Coordinates of C-alpha atoms and ligand atoms in Angstrom, one line a residue:
M1043 CA -25.9 27.3 -12.6
K1044 CA -23.3 25.6 -10.4
N1045 CA -20.8 27.6 -8.5
I1046 CA -17.6 26.9 -10.4
N1047 CA -15.0 27.6 -7.8
R1048 CA -15.0 25.7 -4.6
N1049 CA -13.0 26.6 -1.6
L1050 CA -10.3 24.0 -1.2
I1051 CA -9.1 22.8 2.1
R1052 CA -5.9 20.8 2.2
K1053 CA -4.2 19.1 5.1
S1054 CA -0.9 17.4 5.0
F1055 CA 0.8 15.3 7.6
C1056 CA 3.5 12.6 8.0
A1057 CA 2.5 9.1 9.1
L1058 CA 3.1 5.5 8.0
G1059 CA 6.6 6.5 6.9
T1060 CA 5.3 8.8 4.3
Y1061 CA 3.8 12.1 3.4
N1062 CA 0.0 12.3 3.3
T1063 CA -2.6 14.8 2.1
I1064 CA -6.3 15.1 2.3
Q1065 CA -8.0 17.6 0.0
T1066 CA -11.7 18.5 0.2
F1067 CA -13.9 21.6 0.0
Y1068 CA -15.7 23.9 2.4
P1069 CA -18.1 23.7 4.0
I1070 CA -16.7 20.9 6.2
K1071 CA -16.4 20.6 9.9
E1072 CA -12.7 20.9 10.7
Q1073 CA -13.1 18.2 13.4
I1074 CA -13.8 15.6 10.7
L1075 CA -10.4 16.1 9.1
D1076 CA -8.8 16.0 12.5
E1077 CA -10.6 12.8 13.2
A1078 CA -9.4 11.3 9.9
I1079 CA -5.8 12.4 10.6
N1080 CA -5.9 11.1 14.1
T1081 CA -7.1 7.7 12.9
V1082 CA -4.2 7.5 10.5
L1083 CA -1.8 8.3 13.3
R1084 CA -3.4 5.7 15.5
I1085 CA -3.0 3.1 12.7
H1086 CA 0.6 4.1 12.5
N1087 CA 1.2 3.7 16.2
R1088 CA -0.5 0.4 16.3
M1089 CA 0.9 -1.2 13.2
S1090 CA 4.4 0.0 12.9
A1091 CA 7.0 -2.8 12.9
F1092 CA 9.7 -0.3 13.7
N1093 CA 8.2 0.4 17.2
S1094 CA 8.6 -2.6 19.6
E1095 CA 5.8 -1.2 21.7
S1096 CA 3.2 -1.1 18.9
E1097 CA 0.8 -4.0 18.6
I1098 CA 2.7 -5.4 15.7
G1099 CA 6.0 -4.8 17.5
K1100 CA 4.7 -6.8 20.4
I1101 CA 3.6 -9.7 18.2
N1102 CA 7.1 -9.7 16.7
K1103 CA 8.9 -9.4 20.1
F1104 CA 7.0 -12.4 21.5
A1105 CA 7.3 -14.6 18.3
G1106 CA 7.6 -18.2 19.4
I1107 CA 6.7 -17.3 23.0
K1108 CA 3.1 -16.1 23.3
S1109 CA 0.2 -14.7 21.5
I1110 CA -0.8 -11.0 21.8
N1111 CA -4.2 -9.5 21.9
V1112 CA -4.7 -6.7 19.4
S1113 CA -7.2 -4.0 18.6
K1114 CA -10.1 -4.7 16.2
N1115 CA -8.4 -2.6 13.5
T1116 CA -5.1 -4.4 13.7
F1117 CA -6.8 -7.7 13.7
R1118 CA -8.7 -6.7 10.6
V1119 CA -5.6 -5.8 8.7
L1120 CA -3.8 -9.0 9.9
R1121 CA -6.7 -11.1 8.8
S1122 CA -6.6 -9.5 5.4
A1123 CA -2.8 -9.6 5.1
K1124 CA -2.9 -13.3 5.9
K1125 CA -5.7 -13.9 3.4
F1126 CA -3.8 -12.2 0.6
S1127 CA -0.6 -14.0 1.6
K1128 CA -2.6 -17.3 1.1
I1129 CA -4.4 -16.2 -2.1
T1130 CA -1.1 -15.1 -3.8
D1131 CA 0.6 -18.2 -2.7
G1132 CA 3.0 -16.1 -0.7
A1133 CA 3.9 -13.6 -3.4
F1134 CA 2.6 -11.1 -0.8
D1135 CA 3.9 -12.4 2.5
V1136 CA 2.8 -10.7 5.8
T1137 CA 5.9 -12.1 7.5
I1138 CA 8.4 -10.5 5.1
C1139 CA 10.0 -8.4 7.8
P1140 CA 13.2 -10.4 8.4
L1141 CA 14.0 -9.8 4.7
T1142 CA 13.0 -6.1 4.6
E1143 CA 15.1 -5.6 7.7
L1144 CA 18.0 -7.3 6.2
W1145 CA 17.9 -5.3 2.9
K1146 CA 17.3 -2.0 4.7
I1147 CA 16.2 -0.5 1.4
G1148 CA 15.8 3.3 1.6
R1149 CA 17.7 3.5 4.8
G1150 CA 20.9 4.7 3.3
E1151 CA 23.1 1.6 3.6
N1152 CA 23.0 0.3 0.0
T1153 CA 24.7 -3.0 0.7
V1154 CA 23.7 -6.4 -0.8
P1155 CA 23.4 -9.0 2.0
T1156 CA 25.3 -12.3 1.7
S1157 CA 23.5 -15.4 0.5
S1158 CA 23.7 -17.0 3.9
E1159 CA 22.1 -14.0 5.5
I1160 CA 19.3 -14.2 2.9
E1161 CA 18.9 -17.9 3.5
K1162 CA 18.4 -17.3 7.2
A1163 CA 15.9 -14.5 6.7
L1164 CA 14.1 -16.6 4.1
S1165 CA 13.6 -19.5 6.6
L1166 CA 11.7 -17.1 8.8
S1167 CA 9.5 -15.4 6.2
D1168 CA 6.5 -17.7 6.0
Y1169 CA 3.0 -16.4 6.4
R1170 CA 1.8 -19.9 7.6
G1171 CA 3.6 -19.1 10.8
L1172 CA 1.1 -16.4 11.6
I1173 CA -1.7 -17.8 13.7
L1174 CA -4.8 -15.7 14.2
N1175 CA -7.3 -16.4 16.9
E1176 CA -10.7 -15.0 15.9
E1177 CA -12.3 -15.6 19.3
N1178 CA -10.0 -13.5 21.4
Q1179 CA -8.6 -11.3 18.5
S1180 CA -5.0 -12.4 19.2
A1181 CA -2.0 -13.1 17.0
F1182 CA 0.9 -15.4 17.4
L1183 CA 4.0 -16.1 15.3
K1184 CA 5.1 -19.7 15.6
K1185 CA 8.9 -19.3 15.3
A1186 CA 11.2 -17.1 17.3
G1187 CA 12.7 -14.5 14.9
Q1188 CA 9.6 -14.3 12.7
K1189 CA 8.3 -10.8 12.2
I1190 CA 5.3 -9.1 10.6
D1191 CA 5.7 -6.2 8.2
L1192 CA 2.4 -4.4 7.2
G1193 CA 4.2 -1.9 5.0
G1194 CA 2.5 -3.4 1.9
I1195 CA -1.0 -3.1 3.2
A1196 CA -1.5 -0.7 6.1
K1197 CA -1.6 2.5 3.9
G1198 CA -4.4 1.0 1.9
Y1199 CA -6.3 0.2 5.1
A1200 CA -5.7 3.7 6.4
A1201 CA -7.0 5.3 3.2
D1202 CA -10.2 3.2 3.4
E1203 CA -10.6 4.4 7.0
V1204 CA -10.1 8.1 6.0
K1205 CA -12.8 7.6 3.3
R1206 CA -15.2 6.0 5.8
I1207 CA -14.8 8.9 8.2
L1208 CA -15.2 11.6 5.6
I1209 CA -18.3 10.0 4.2
Q1210 CA -19.8 9.6 7.7
G1211 CA -19.0 13.3 8.2
G1212 CA -21.1 14.2 5.1
V1213 CA -18.1 14.8 2.7
K1214 CA -18.9 13.9 -0.8
N1215 CA -15.9 15.2 -2.7
A1216 CA -12.3 14.6 -1.6
L1217 CA -8.9 13.4 -2.8
I1218 CA -7.1 11.3 -0.2
N1219 CA -3.4 10.5 -0.8
L1220 CA -1.5 8.4 1.7
G1221 CA 1.9 8.1 0.2
G1222 CA 0.6 7.1 -3.2
N1223 CA -2.5 5.1 -2.0
I1224 CA -5.1 7.4 -3.4
I1225 CA -8.9 7.5 -3.1
A1226 CA -10.8 9.9 -5.3
L1227 CA -14.2 10.7 -3.9
G1228 CA -16.9 12.4 -5.9
E1229 CA -15.7 15.3 -8.1
N1230 CA -13.0 17.9 -8.1
F1231 CA -13.1 21.7 -7.7
D1232 CA -14.7 22.3 -11.1
H1233 CA -17.2 19.5 -10.8
K1234 CA -15.3 17.1 -13.0
F1235 CA -13.7 13.7 -12.3
W1236 CA -10.5 13.9 -10.4
T1237 CA -7.3 13.7 -12.5
V1238 CA -4.6 11.6 -11.0
G1239 CA -1.1 11.6 -12.4
I1240 CA 0.6 8.2 -12.7
Q1241 CA 4.3 8.7 -11.8
N1242 CA 6.9 7.8 -14.4
P1243 CA 9.0 5.4 -12.4
L1244 CA 12.2 6.4 -14.3
A1245 CA 11.7 10.2 -14.0
P1246 CA 11.8 12.7 -11.2
T1247 CA 8.8 12.9 -8.9
G1248 CA 5.9 14.7 -10.6
E1249 CA 6.8 13.5 -14.1
F1250 CA 3.9 11.4 -15.2
L1251 CA 3.4 8.4 -17.6
G1252 CA -0.1 9.5 -18.0
T1253 CA -3.2 10.7 -16.2
L1254 CA -6.3 8.9 -15.0
S1255 CA -9.7 10.4 -14.8
V1256 CA -11.5 8.9 -11.9
S1257 CA -14.4 9.2 -9.4
N1258 CA -15.1 7.0 -6.4
K1259 CA -12.1 4.8 -7.0
T1260 CA -8.9 3.9 -5.3
I1261 CA -5.6 4.2 -7.2
V1262 CA -2.7 2.3 -5.7
T1263 CA 0.8 2.1 -7.0
S1264 CA 3.7 -0.2 -6.1
G1265 CA 6.9 0.9 -7.6
S1266 CA 10.6 0.3 -7.6
N1267 CA 11.3 4.0 -7.8
E1268 CA 10.4 5.3 -4.3
R1269 CA 13.1 3.4 -2.3
F1270 CA 16.0 1.8 -4.2
F1271 CA 19.7 1.8 -4.9
I1272 CA 21.5 0.7 -8.0
K1273 CA 24.6 -1.4 -7.8
D1274 CA 26.4 -3.1 -10.7
G1275 CA 23.5 -2.1 -12.9
I1276 CA 20.9 -3.8 -10.7
R1277 CA 18.1 -1.9 -9.2
Y1278 CA 17.6 -3.1 -5.6
H1279 CA 14.2 -1.8 -4.4
H1280 CA 11.9 -2.3 -1.5
I1281 CA 9.5 -5.0 -2.9
I1282 CA 11.0 -8.4 -2.0
D1283 CA 10.3 -11.6 -3.8
P1284 CA 9.6 -14.0 -1.0
R1285 CA 10.7 -16.9 -3.2
T1286 CA 14.2 -15.6 -3.7
G1287 CA 14.6 -13.3 -0.7
A1288 CA 15.8 -10.5 -3.0
P1289 CA 14.1 -7.4 -4.6
A1290 CA 11.7 -8.7 -7.2
Q1291 CA 13.1 -8.9 -10.7
S1292 CA 9.8 -9.4 -12.5
G1293 CA 10.3 -7.0 -15.4
I1294 CA 7.9 -4.5 -13.8
L1295 CA 9.0 -1.0 -12.8
S1296 CA 5.6 0.0 -11.3
V1297 CA 2.1 -1.3 -11.2
T1298 CA -0.9 0.9 -10.5
L1299 CA -4.3 -0.7 -9.5
V1300 CA -7.6 0.9 -9.9
G1301 CA -10.7 -0.4 -8.1
N1302 CA -12.9 -0.1 -5.0
N1303 CA -11.0 -1.2 -1.9
S1304 CA -7.7 0.5 -1.1
M1305 CA -6.4 -2.2 1.4
E1306 CA -7.1 -5.0 -1.1
A1307 CA -5.5 -3.0 -3.9
D1308 CA -2.5 -2.3 -1.7
A1309 CA -1.8 -6.0 -1.1
L1310 CA -2.6 -7.0 -4.7
S1311 CA -0.3 -4.3 -6.2
T1312 CA 2.6 -5.5 -4.1
A1313 CA 1.8 -9.1 -5.1
A1314 CA 1.3 -8.3 -8.8
F1315 CA 4.7 -6.5 -8.7
V1316 CA 6.3 -9.7 -7.4
L1317 CA 4.4 -12.0 -9.8
G1318 CA 5.1 -10.1 -13.1
L1319 CA 2.9 -9.0 -15.9
E1320 CA 1.1 -12.2 -16.9
K1321 CA 0.3 -13.7 -13.5
G1322 CA -0.2 -10.2 -12.1
I1323 CA -3.0 -9.4 -14.6
E1324 CA -4.6 -12.7 -13.9
L1325 CA -4.6 -12.0 -10.1
I1326 CA -5.8 -8.5 -10.1
Q1327 CA -8.6 -9.1 -12.6
K1328 CA -9.8 -12.0 -10.6
Y1329 CA -10.5 -9.5 -7.8
G1330 CA -12.1 -6.9 -10.1
Y1331 CA -9.2 -4.5 -10.5
E1332 CA -7.9 -2.7 -13.5
A1333 CA -4.2 -1.9 -13.8
I1334 CA -1.4 0.1 -15.5
F1335 CA 1.9 -1.8 -15.7
A1336 CA 5.1 0.2 -16.5
L1337 CA 7.6 -2.4 -17.7
E1338 CA 11.4 -2.5 -17.7
N1339 CA 11.3 -2.8 -21.5
Q1340 CA 9.8 0.7 -21.6
Q1341 CA 6.3 -0.6 -22.5
L1342 CA 3.1 0.3 -20.8
Y1343 CA 0.4 -2.3 -20.4
V1344 CA -3.1 -0.9 -19.6
T1345 CA -6.0 -3.2 -18.9
N1346 CA -9.1 -2.8 -21.1
G1347 CA -11.3 -1.3 -18.4
L1348 CA -9.0 1.8 -18.2
R1349 CA -8.5 2.5 -21.8
D1350 CA -11.0 5.4 -21.8
Q1351 CA -9.9 6.9 -18.5
F1352 CA -6.1 6.7 -19.0
Q1353 CA -4.4 9.4 -21.1
V1354 CA -0.7 8.9 -21.9
C1355 CA 1.5 12.0 -21.5
S1356 CA 3.2 12.8 -24.7
Ligands
ADP1154 P1 4.7 1.4 -1.2 O1 5.0 1.2 0.2 O2 5.8 2.1 -1.9 O3 3.4 2.0 -1.4 P2 4.0 -1.3 -1.6 O4 2.6 -1.2 -1.2 O5 4.3 -2.3 -2.7 O6 4.6 0.0 -1.9 O7 4.7 -1.8 -0.2 C1 6.1 -2.0 -0.2 C2 6.3 -2.4 1.3 O8 5.7 -3.6 1.6 C3 7.8 -2.6 1.6 O9 8.4 -1.4 2.0 C4 7.7 -3.6 2.7 O10 7.4 -3.0 3.9 C5 6.6 -4.5 2.3 N1 6.9 -5.6 1.4 C6 7.9 -5.8 0.5 N2 7.8 -6.9 -0.1 C7 6.7 -7.5 0.3 C8 6.1 -8.8 0.0 N3 6.6 -9.6 -0.9 N4 4.9 -9.0 0.6 C9 4.4 -8.2 1.6 N5 4.9 -7.0 1.9 C10 6.1 -6.7 1.3
MG1155 MG1 1.1 -2.6 -1.3

């Protein structure tokens, strides 16, 4: 008979502007968890747009002036971010930073920018201005004032990296949660699939719309509930529609993707949020993902592939 109770080990840390936890079971070499955490911290240090000395900070600082050589990891994320910008026809835009900086959502100011400020930032947000050179692994932004923001993709990449390190270290069962970018590996403490709660976007943290039972999958949510303010009845949140320059008003409150690659799911969830239900479904299914959409009209839309795994909270 299997040993029912496993000894849990849980490590939490702050990075990538969020709270992160890795849960797994003994026996495990502590150094594997340390290596995973250090990798996330390194990704944070290299890819933060807030730090002008990070690799992304330098690309932004030298926009219109010169290209910057970056590490393999940063180049990989930039390549993917540009690819998803193209694929989504700019609904995901790697150069969204002038707009996210303008709106400052979640940074306590709660003011709506003027239309001329939005126009100016919109003229700089254009992924086609990001030039990547594969040969020397360098990146260049064509126009002065252009800026990269990897906030919609870096957590997914970091989660994939944590998974890779744990697996290489012999870990078979773990729950990785980097600020809502989740990877469920193997099985939980009582040898069952992991149960992951899907946050109700209109309720306090920890109140769920439902639960998903998963193994060896990533679960990634983009929601308007984490960072937002409400003014004159409008919910201004942190996912910007690059076509209007304002927080996306697509009828979606949150979208959760379930699939295999966390970086891909991260970019696609942000894009699906911008595109709305119909186009969002088309996009995510094209790349092999399933999804749960929580809509402003209080309805839930769950794709067919999740019907057996998703249990609505009553
Ligand atoms: P979360 O960060 O809550 O997990 P997302 O993955 O959707 O949610 O990422 C939102 C972040 O992505 C924003 O805080 C911002 O940094 C960036 N972002 C916002 N709008 C876009 C967009 N249209 N394209 C690319 N990145 C975006
Ligand atoms: Mg995202």
